[in-house]
C-alpha cells in the first residue's frame, strides 16, 4: 500500500478511535477529573486535531486508480439519491431526537415513533453512513474508500454504542423505544420523512454547489451542468 494512504489510515483510525474512547470508556473518569467544561475542552481539542490530521493526510494521499468508472451517469444518479436521503435524515434528526446526548427521556417509554423515527432511531448516524457510501460510489479510489470507510464505521458503530449507553442509563425507556424503532433504515417507510425530503433536496443543491466552489469538483446537479 502507498505510504501516503497508510498515513491516511493512521489518521482516520486516530480520529475514529479517540472519538469512541472519549465518548464512552474515558468520558466518566475524565469528567470526574476535569469537570464537564474541562472534558468538553479536551474532547474538542482532540477531535479538531485528529480531524485536521485526516484532512491533511487525505489531501496528501495518492488518489490511485478507480475500481470502476464513478463518473458515469448511473453511479452519479445513485449517489445523488443517497445523498438527498442522507441530508433529509440529518435535518430530521435535529428535531426531537432522543439519541442526542442531553435529550430528555420523559415519556419515551410510551412515545409513538413518528416521522423520521419510523424510518430509523438513528437518523443522523445513518445519514453520515449514506454520505460515505455515496462518495465511494462516485470516487472508488483508495483514499476515498479509507476516509469514507472511517466515517461509516464511526456512524454505524457509534449508533450501536449510543444504544448501549442509553440502555445503561435509561434501561426501560430505551428498551421500549428500541422495540418500536429500527436500527437500520426501513426502506418501506421513507415516505414518513415528509417535507424533510424537500429540505434534504434543497440542502443537497446547496452543499453540492459549495462542493464545486471549494474543491473544483462538480457534484450532484452541477455534474451535468458543467
PDB file of C-alpha atoms in Angstrom:
ATOM      1  CA  UNK A   1       0.000   0.000   0.000  1.00  0.00           C
ATOM      2  CA  UNK A   2       1.174   3.513  -0.829  1.00  0.00           C
ATOM      3  CA  UNK A   3       2.812   5.215   2.181  1.00  0.00           C
ATOM      4  CA  UNK A   4       0.549   8.246   1.841  1.00  0.00           C
ATOM      5  CA  UNK A   5      -2.542   6.028   2.052  1.00  0.00           C
ATOM      6  CA  UNK A   6      -1.071   4.273   5.108  1.00  0.00           C
ATOM      7  CA  UNK A   7      -0.760   7.690   6.742  1.00  0.00           C
ATOM      8  CA  UNK A   8      -4.422   8.366   5.937  1.00  0.00           C
ATOM      9  CA  UNK A   9      -5.361   5.026   7.516  1.00  0.00           C
ATOM     10  CA  UNK A  10      -3.437   6.036  10.648  1.00  0.00           C
ATOM     11  CA  UNK A  11      -5.092   9.451  10.780  1.00  0.00           C
ATOM     12  CA  UNK A  12      -8.566   8.011  10.212  1.00  0.00           C
ATOM     13  CA  UNK A  13      -8.014   5.365  12.884  1.00  0.00           C
ATOM     14  CA  UNK A  14      -6.906   8.041  15.340  1.00  0.00           C
ATOM     15  CA  UNK A  15      -9.955  10.184  14.562  1.00  0.00           C
ATOM     16  CA  UNK A  16     -12.455   7.352  14.958  1.00  0.00           C
ATOM     17  CA  UNK A  17     -10.670   5.644  17.842  1.00  0.00           C
ATOM     18  CA  UNK A  18     -10.289   8.746  20.001  1.00  0.00           C
ATOM     19  CA  UNK A  19     -13.930   9.643  19.361  1.00  0.00           C
ATOM     20  CA  UNK A  20     -15.084   6.257  20.652  1.00  0.00           C
ATOM     21  CA  UNK A  21     -12.706   6.314  23.620  1.00  0.00           C
ATOM     22  CA  UNK A  22     -13.634   9.822  24.720  1.00  0.00           C
ATOM     23  CA  UNK A  23     -17.353   9.324  24.133  1.00  0.00           C
ATOM     24  CA  UNK A  24     -17.580   6.078  26.089  1.00  0.00           C
ATOM     25  CA  UNK A  25     -14.971   4.422  28.374  1.00  0.00           C
ATOM     26  CA  UNK A  26     -12.911   7.548  29.096  1.00  0.00           C
ATOM     27  CA  UNK A  27     -15.779  10.018  29.423  1.00  0.00           C
ATOM     28  CA  UNK A  28     -16.763   9.334  33.043  1.00  0.00           C
ATOM     29  CA  UNK A  29     -13.230   9.328  34.518  1.00  0.00           C
ATOM     30  CA  UNK A  30     -12.243  12.441  32.561  1.00  0.00           C
ATOM     31  CA  UNK A  31     -15.394  14.304  33.583  1.00  0.00           C
ATOM     32  CA  UNK A  32     -14.662  13.307  37.177  1.00  0.00           C
ATOM     33  CA  UNK A  33     -11.109  14.635  36.920  1.00  0.00           C
ATOM     34  CA  UNK A  34     -11.661  17.711  34.739  1.00  0.00           C
ATOM     35  CA  UNK A  35     -15.337  18.582  35.115  1.00  0.00           C
ATOM     36  CA  UNK A  36     -17.795  18.923  32.242  1.00  0.00           C
ATOM     37  CA  UNK A  37     -16.163  22.050  30.810  1.00  0.00           C
ATOM     38  CA  UNK A  38     -12.669  20.623  31.083  1.00  0.00           C
ATOM     39  CA  UNK A  39     -13.748  17.411  29.412  1.00  0.00           C
ATOM     40  CA  UNK A  40     -15.512  19.335  26.631  1.00  0.00           C
ATOM     41  CA  UNK A  41     -12.294  21.270  26.032  1.00  0.00           C
ATOM     42  CA  UNK A  42     -10.176  18.120  25.818  1.00  0.00           C
ATOM     43  CA  UNK A  43     -12.740  16.400  23.604  1.00  0.00           C
ATOM     44  CA  UNK A  44     -12.882  19.356  21.210  1.00  0.00           C
ATOM     45  CA  UNK A  45      -9.097  19.700  21.091  1.00  0.00           C
ATOM     46  CA  UNK A  46      -8.582  16.008  20.283  1.00  0.00           C
ATOM     47  CA  UNK A  47     -11.425  15.986  17.762  1.00  0.00           C
ATOM     48  CA  UNK A  48     -10.145  19.033  15.868  1.00  0.00           C
ATOM     49  CA  UNK A  49      -6.536  17.836  15.985  1.00  0.00           C
ATOM     50  CA  UNK A  50      -7.314  14.371  14.626  1.00  0.00           C
ATOM     51  CA  UNK A  51      -9.761  15.767  12.048  1.00  0.00           C
ATOM     52  CA  UNK A  52      -7.078  18.185  10.893  1.00  0.00           C
ATOM     53  CA  UNK A  53      -4.688  15.271  10.551  1.00  0.00           C
ATOM     54  CA  UNK A  54      -7.267  13.403   8.460  1.00  0.00           C
ATOM     55  CA  UNK A  55      -7.741  16.391   6.140  1.00  0.00           C
ATOM     56  CA  UNK A  56      -4.006  16.899   5.642  1.00  0.00           C
ATOM     57  CA  UNK A  57      -3.445  13.169   5.113  1.00  0.00           C
ATOM     58  CA  UNK A  58      -6.323  12.900   2.645  1.00  0.00           C
ATOM     59  CA  UNK A  59      -5.034  15.779   0.555  1.00  0.00           C
ATOM     60  CA  UNK A  60      -1.537  14.271   0.554  1.00  0.00           C
ATOM     61  CA  UNK A  61      -2.696  10.733  -0.255  1.00  0.00           C
ATOM     62  CA  UNK A  62      -2.160   9.423  -3.763  1.00  0.00           C
ATOM     63  CA  UNK A  63      -5.613   9.002  -5.367  1.00  0.00           C
ATOM     64  CA  UNK A  64      -4.610   5.847  -7.223  1.00  0.00           C
ATOM     65  CA  UNK A  65      -6.744   4.071  -9.824  1.00  0.00           C
ATOM     66  CA  UNK A  66     -10.538   3.886  -9.577  1.00  0.00           C
ATOM     67  CA  UNK A  67     -12.142   0.486  -9.068  1.00  0.00           C
ATOM     68  CA  UNK A  68     -14.883   1.446 -11.549  1.00  0.00           C
ATOM     69  CA  UNK A  69     -15.991   4.477 -13.534  1.00  0.00           C
ATOM     70  CA  UNK A  70     -17.701   6.546 -10.880  1.00  0.00           C
ATOM     71  CA  UNK A  71     -18.084   9.433 -13.330  1.00  0.00           C
ATOM     72  CA  UNK A  72     -20.650   7.552 -15.407  1.00  0.00           C
ATOM     73  CA  UNK A  73     -24.250   8.760 -15.166  1.00  0.00           C
ATOM     74  CA  UNK A  74     -25.621   5.727 -13.291  1.00  0.00           C
ATOM     75  CA  UNK A  75     -23.250   5.969 -10.284  1.00  0.00           C
ATOM     76  CA  UNK A  76     -23.816   9.713 -10.052  1.00  0.00           C
ATOM     77  CA  UNK A  77     -27.596   9.309 -10.122  1.00  0.00           C
ATOM     78  CA  UNK A  78     -27.484   6.642  -7.407  1.00  0.00           C
ATOM     79  CA  UNK A  79     -25.077   8.658  -5.269  1.00  0.00           C
ATOM     80  CA  UNK A  80     -27.231  11.777  -5.692  1.00  0.00           C
ATOM     81  CA  UNK A  81     -30.362   9.980  -4.486  1.00  0.00           C
ATOM     82  CA  UNK A  82     -28.479   8.560  -1.491  1.00  0.00           C
ATOM     83  CA  UNK A  83     -27.092  11.985  -0.631  1.00  0.00           C
ATOM     84  CA  UNK A  84     -30.523  13.644  -0.772  1.00  0.00           C
ATOM     85  CA  UNK A  85     -31.769  10.922   1.575  1.00  0.00           C
ATOM     86  CA  UNK A  86     -28.743  11.439   3.826  1.00  0.00           C
ATOM     87  CA  UNK A  87     -29.455  15.181   4.031  1.00  0.00           C
ATOM     88  CA  UNK A  88     -33.136  14.542   4.785  1.00  0.00           C
ATOM     89  CA  UNK A  89     -32.239  12.137   7.601  1.00  0.00           C
ATOM     90  CA  UNK A  90     -29.662  14.529   9.012  1.00  0.00           C
ATOM     91  CA  UNK A  91     -32.029  17.503   9.065  1.00  0.00           C
ATOM     92  CA  UNK A  92     -34.886  15.455  10.519  1.00  0.00           C
ATOM     93  CA  UNK A  93     -32.576  14.155  13.264  1.00  0.00           C
ATOM     94  CA  UNK A  94     -32.228  17.656  14.707  1.00  0.00           C
ATOM     95  CA  UNK A  95     -35.823  17.722  15.963  1.00  0.00           C
ATOM     96  CA  UNK A  96     -36.963  15.638  18.924  1.00  0.00           C
ATOM     97  CA  UNK A  97     -34.142  13.117  18.693  1.00  0.00           C
ATOM     98  CA  UNK A  98     -33.850  11.115  21.949  1.00  0.00           C
ATOM     99  CA  UNK A  99     -30.450   9.755  20.859  1.00  0.00           C
ATOM    100  CA  UNK A 100     -28.865  13.182  21.398  1.00  0.00           C
ATOM    101  CA  UNK A 101     -26.580  13.327  24.474  1.00  0.00           C
ATOM    102  CA  UNK A 102     -28.745  15.658  26.586  1.00  0.00           C
ATOM    103  CA  UNK A 103     -32.161  14.658  25.225  1.00  0.00           C
ATOM    104  CA  UNK A 104     -34.993  14.214  27.705  1.00  0.00           C
ATOM    105  CA  UNK A 105     -36.199  10.650  28.234  1.00  0.00           C
ATOM    106  CA  UNK A 106     -39.510  11.804  29.703  1.00  0.00           C
ATOM    107  CA  UNK A 107     -42.353   9.825  28.169  1.00  0.00           C
ATOM    108  CA  UNK A 108     -40.066   7.898  25.810  1.00  0.00           C
ATOM    109  CA  UNK A 109     -41.241   4.525  27.133  1.00  0.00           C
ATOM    110  CA  UNK A 110     -44.704   5.153  25.692  1.00  0.00           C
ATOM    111  CA  UNK A 111     -43.909   7.629  22.887  1.00  0.00           C
ATOM    112  CA  UNK A 112     -45.143   6.624  19.448  1.00  0.00           C
ATOM    113  CA  UNK A 113     -42.478   6.644  16.753  1.00  0.00           C
ATOM    114  CA  UNK A 114     -43.362   9.332  14.203  1.00  0.00           C
ATOM    115  CA  UNK A 115     -41.774  10.870  11.137  1.00  0.00           C
ATOM    116  CA  UNK A 116     -38.109  10.042  10.704  1.00  0.00           C
ATOM    117  CA  UNK A 117     -38.167   7.731  13.722  1.00  0.00           C
ATOM    118  CA  UNK A 118     -40.452   5.375  11.826  1.00  0.00           C
ATOM    119  CA  UNK A 119     -37.531   5.031   9.422  1.00  0.00           C
ATOM    120  CA  UNK A 120     -34.685   4.653  11.948  1.00  0.00           C
ATOM    121  CA  UNK A 121     -33.961   5.654  15.535  1.00  0.00           C
ATOM    122  CA  UNK A 122     -30.503   6.863  14.437  1.00  0.00           C
ATOM    123  CA  UNK A 123     -31.244   9.215  11.514  1.00  0.00           C
ATOM    124  CA  UNK A 124     -28.142  11.355  11.986  1.00  0.00           C
ATOM    125  CA  UNK A 125     -25.768   8.408  12.063  1.00  0.00           C
ATOM    126  CA  UNK A 126     -27.473   6.714   9.119  1.00  0.00           C
ATOM    127  CA  UNK A 127     -27.245   9.984   7.191  1.00  0.00           C
ATOM    128  CA  UNK A 128     -23.475  10.061   7.682  1.00  0.00           C
ATOM    129  CA  UNK A 129     -23.202   6.407   6.658  1.00  0.00           C
ATOM    130  CA  UNK A 130     -25.163   7.035   3.445  1.00  0.00           C
ATOM    131  CA  UNK A 131     -22.968  10.053   2.718  1.00  0.00           C
ATOM    132  CA  UNK A 132     -19.939   7.774   2.970  1.00  0.00           C
ATOM    133  CA  UNK A 133     -21.459   5.146   0.671  1.00  0.00           C
ATOM    134  CA  UNK A 134     -22.356   7.806  -1.906  1.00  0.00           C
ATOM    135  CA  UNK A 135     -18.765   9.033  -2.039  1.00  0.00           C
ATOM    136  CA  UNK A 136     -17.384   5.539  -2.595  1.00  0.00           C
ATOM    137  CA  UNK A 137     -19.870   5.015  -5.430  1.00  0.00           C
ATOM    138  CA  UNK A 138     -18.684   8.063  -7.368  1.00  0.00           C
ATOM    139  CA  UNK A 139     -14.999   8.067  -6.373  1.00  0.00           C
ATOM    140  CA  UNK A 140     -13.864   4.498  -5.643  1.00  0.00           C
ATOM    141  CA  UNK A 141     -10.194   5.326  -5.082  1.00  0.00           C
ATOM    142  CA  UNK A 142      -8.074   4.059  -2.191  1.00  0.00           C
ATOM    143  CA  UNK A 143      -8.061   7.334  -0.302  1.00  0.00           C
ATOM    144  CA  UNK A 144     -11.829   7.871  -0.633  1.00  0.00           C
ATOM    145  CA  UNK A 145     -12.542   4.300   0.456  1.00  0.00           C
ATOM    146  CA  UNK A 146     -10.354   4.761   3.550  1.00  0.00           C
ATOM    147  CA  UNK A 147     -11.931   8.078   4.535  1.00  0.00           C
ATOM    148  CA  UNK A 148     -15.500   7.067   3.717  1.00  0.00           C
ATOM    149  CA  UNK A 149     -14.972   3.744   5.474  1.00  0.00           C
ATOM    150  CA  UNK A 150     -13.853   5.569   8.604  1.00  0.00           C
ATOM    151  CA  UNK A 151     -16.942   7.792   8.528  1.00  0.00           C
ATOM    152  CA  UNK A 152     -19.201   4.762   8.027  1.00  0.00           C
ATOM    153  CA  UNK A 153     -17.592   2.912  10.950  1.00  0.00           C
ATOM    154  CA  UNK A 154     -17.884   5.997  13.133  1.00  0.00           C
ATOM    155  CA  UNK A 155     -21.569   6.327  12.250  1.00  0.00           C
ATOM    156  CA  UNK A 156     -22.686   2.699  12.402  1.00  0.00           C
ATOM    157  CA  UNK A 157     -20.621   1.564  15.383  1.00  0.00           C
ATOM    158  CA  UNK A 158     -21.324   4.894  17.058  1.00  0.00           C
ATOM    159  CA  UNK A 159     -25.067   4.311  16.709  1.00  0.00           C
ATOM    160  CA  UNK A 160     -24.700   0.869  18.301  1.00  0.00           C
ATOM    161  CA  UNK A 161     -22.685   2.351  21.152  1.00  0.00           C
ATOM    162  CA  UNK A 162     -25.344   5.036  21.625  1.00  0.00           C
ATOM    163  CA  UNK A 163     -27.888   2.271  22.090  1.00  0.00           C
ATOM    164  CA  UNK A 164     -25.698   0.582  24.697  1.00  0.00           C
ATOM    165  CA  UNK A 165     -25.141   3.817  26.600  1.00  0.00           C
ATOM    166  CA  UNK A 166     -28.823   4.743  26.558  1.00  0.00           C
ATOM    167  CA  UNK A 167     -29.755   1.247  27.745  1.00  0.00           C
ATOM    168  CA  UNK A 168     -27.289   1.578  30.618  1.00  0.00           C
ATOM    169  CA  UNK A 169     -28.642   4.988  31.630  1.00  0.00           C
ATOM    170  CA  UNK A 170     -32.345   4.613  30.804  1.00  0.00           C
ATOM    171  CA  UNK A 171     -32.931   0.871  30.535  1.00  0.00           C
ATOM    172  CA  UNK A 172     -36.724   0.655  30.491  1.00  0.00           C
ATOM    173  CA  UNK A 173     -37.371   3.728  28.348  1.00  0.00           C
ATOM    174  CA  UNK A 174     -34.715   2.962  25.749  1.00  0.00           C
ATOM    175  CA  UNK A 175     -35.575  -0.732  25.552  1.00  0.00           C
ATOM    176  CA  UNK A 176     -39.186   0.197  24.833  1.00  0.00           C
ATOM    177  CA  UNK A 177     -38.052   2.749  22.226  1.00  0.00           C
ATOM    178  CA  UNK A 178     -35.838   0.154  20.532  1.00  0.00           C
ATOM    179  CA  UNK A 179     -38.816  -2.175  20.382  1.00  0.00           C
ATOM    180  CA  UNK A 180     -40.792   0.388  18.358  1.00  0.00           C
ATOM    181  CA  UNK A 181     -37.988   1.643  16.138  1.00  0.00           C
ATOM    182  CA  UNK A 182     -35.368   0.176  13.790  1.00  0.00           C
ATOM    183  CA  UNK A 183     -31.595   0.442  13.835  1.00  0.00           C
ATOM    184  CA  UNK A 184     -31.240   0.044  10.047  1.00  0.00           C
ATOM    185  CA  UNK A 185     -33.368   2.404   7.913  1.00  0.00           C
ATOM    186  CA  UNK A 186     -36.749   0.909   6.987  1.00  0.00           C
ATOM    187  CA  UNK A 187     -36.933   1.477   3.222  1.00  0.00           C
ATOM    188  CA  UNK A 188     -40.707   0.967   3.143  1.00  0.00           C
ATOM    189  CA  UNK A 189     -41.223   3.924   5.472  1.00  0.00           C
ATOM    190  CA  UNK A 190     -39.141   6.570   3.699  1.00  0.00           C
ATOM    191  CA  UNK A 191     -42.330   8.453   2.813  1.00  0.00           C
ATOM    192  CA  UNK A 192     -42.627   9.269   6.534  1.00  0.00           C
ATOM    193  CA  UNK A 193     -39.805  11.772   6.076  1.00  0.00           C
ATOM    194  CA  UNK A 194     -42.497  14.069   4.637  1.00  0.00           C
ATOM    195  CA  UNK A 195     -41.354  17.616   3.970  1.00  0.00           C
ATOM    196  CA  UNK A 196     -37.810  16.715   5.012  1.00  0.00           C
ATOM    197  CA  UNK A 197     -37.422  15.243   1.522  1.00  0.00           C
ATOM    198  CA  UNK A 198     -37.758  18.792   0.158  1.00  0.00           C
ATOM    199  CA  UNK A 199     -35.481  20.171   2.844  1.00  0.00           C
ATOM    200  CA  UNK A 200     -32.932  17.478   2.021  1.00  0.00           C
ATOM    201  CA  UNK A 201     -33.162  18.277  -1.686  1.00  0.00           C
ATOM    202  CA  UNK A 202     -32.585  21.988  -1.037  1.00  0.00           C
ATOM    203  CA  UNK A 203     -29.653  21.220   1.260  1.00  0.00           C
ATOM    204  CA  UNK A 204     -28.198  18.840  -1.318  1.00  0.00           C
ATOM    205  CA  UNK A 205     -28.314  21.525  -4.024  1.00  0.00           C
ATOM    206  CA  UNK A 206     -26.588  23.984  -1.709  1.00  0.00           C
ATOM    207  CA  UNK A 207     -23.957  21.558  -0.429  1.00  0.00           C
ATOM    208  CA  UNK A 208     -23.082  20.284  -3.898  1.00  0.00           C
ATOM    209  CA  UNK A 209     -22.711  23.866  -5.133  1.00  0.00           C
ATOM    210  CA  UNK A 210     -20.371  24.502  -2.195  1.00  0.00           C
ATOM    211  CA  UNK A 211     -18.513  21.304  -3.093  1.00  0.00           C
ATOM    212  CA  UNK A 212     -17.846  22.726  -6.562  1.00  0.00           C
ATOM    213  CA  UNK A 213     -16.770  26.084  -5.152  1.00  0.00           C
ATOM    214  CA  UNK A 214     -14.410  24.599  -2.538  1.00  0.00           C
ATOM    215  CA  UNK A 215     -12.889  21.675  -4.419  1.00  0.00           C
ATOM    216  CA  UNK A 216     -13.479  22.469  -8.074  1.00  0.00           C
ATOM    217  CA  UNK A 217     -15.128  19.065  -8.480  1.00  0.00           C
ATOM    218  CA  UNK A 218     -18.732  19.207  -9.730  1.00  0.00           C
ATOM    219  CA  UNK A 219     -21.207  17.100  -7.769  1.00  0.00           C
ATOM    220  CA  UNK A 220     -24.938  16.499  -7.889  1.00  0.00           C
ATOM    221  CA  UNK A 221     -26.778  18.602 -10.453  1.00  0.00           C
ATOM    222  CA  UNK A 222     -23.619  20.543 -11.204  1.00  0.00           C
ATOM    223  CA  UNK A 223     -22.100  17.326 -12.550  1.00  0.00           C
ATOM    224  CA  UNK A 224     -24.331  17.672 -15.632  1.00  0.00           C
ATOM    225  CA  UNK A 225     -24.311  21.457 -15.894  1.00  0.00           C
ATOM    226  CA  UNK A 226     -20.595  21.887 -16.454  1.00  0.00           C
TER     227      UNK A 226
END
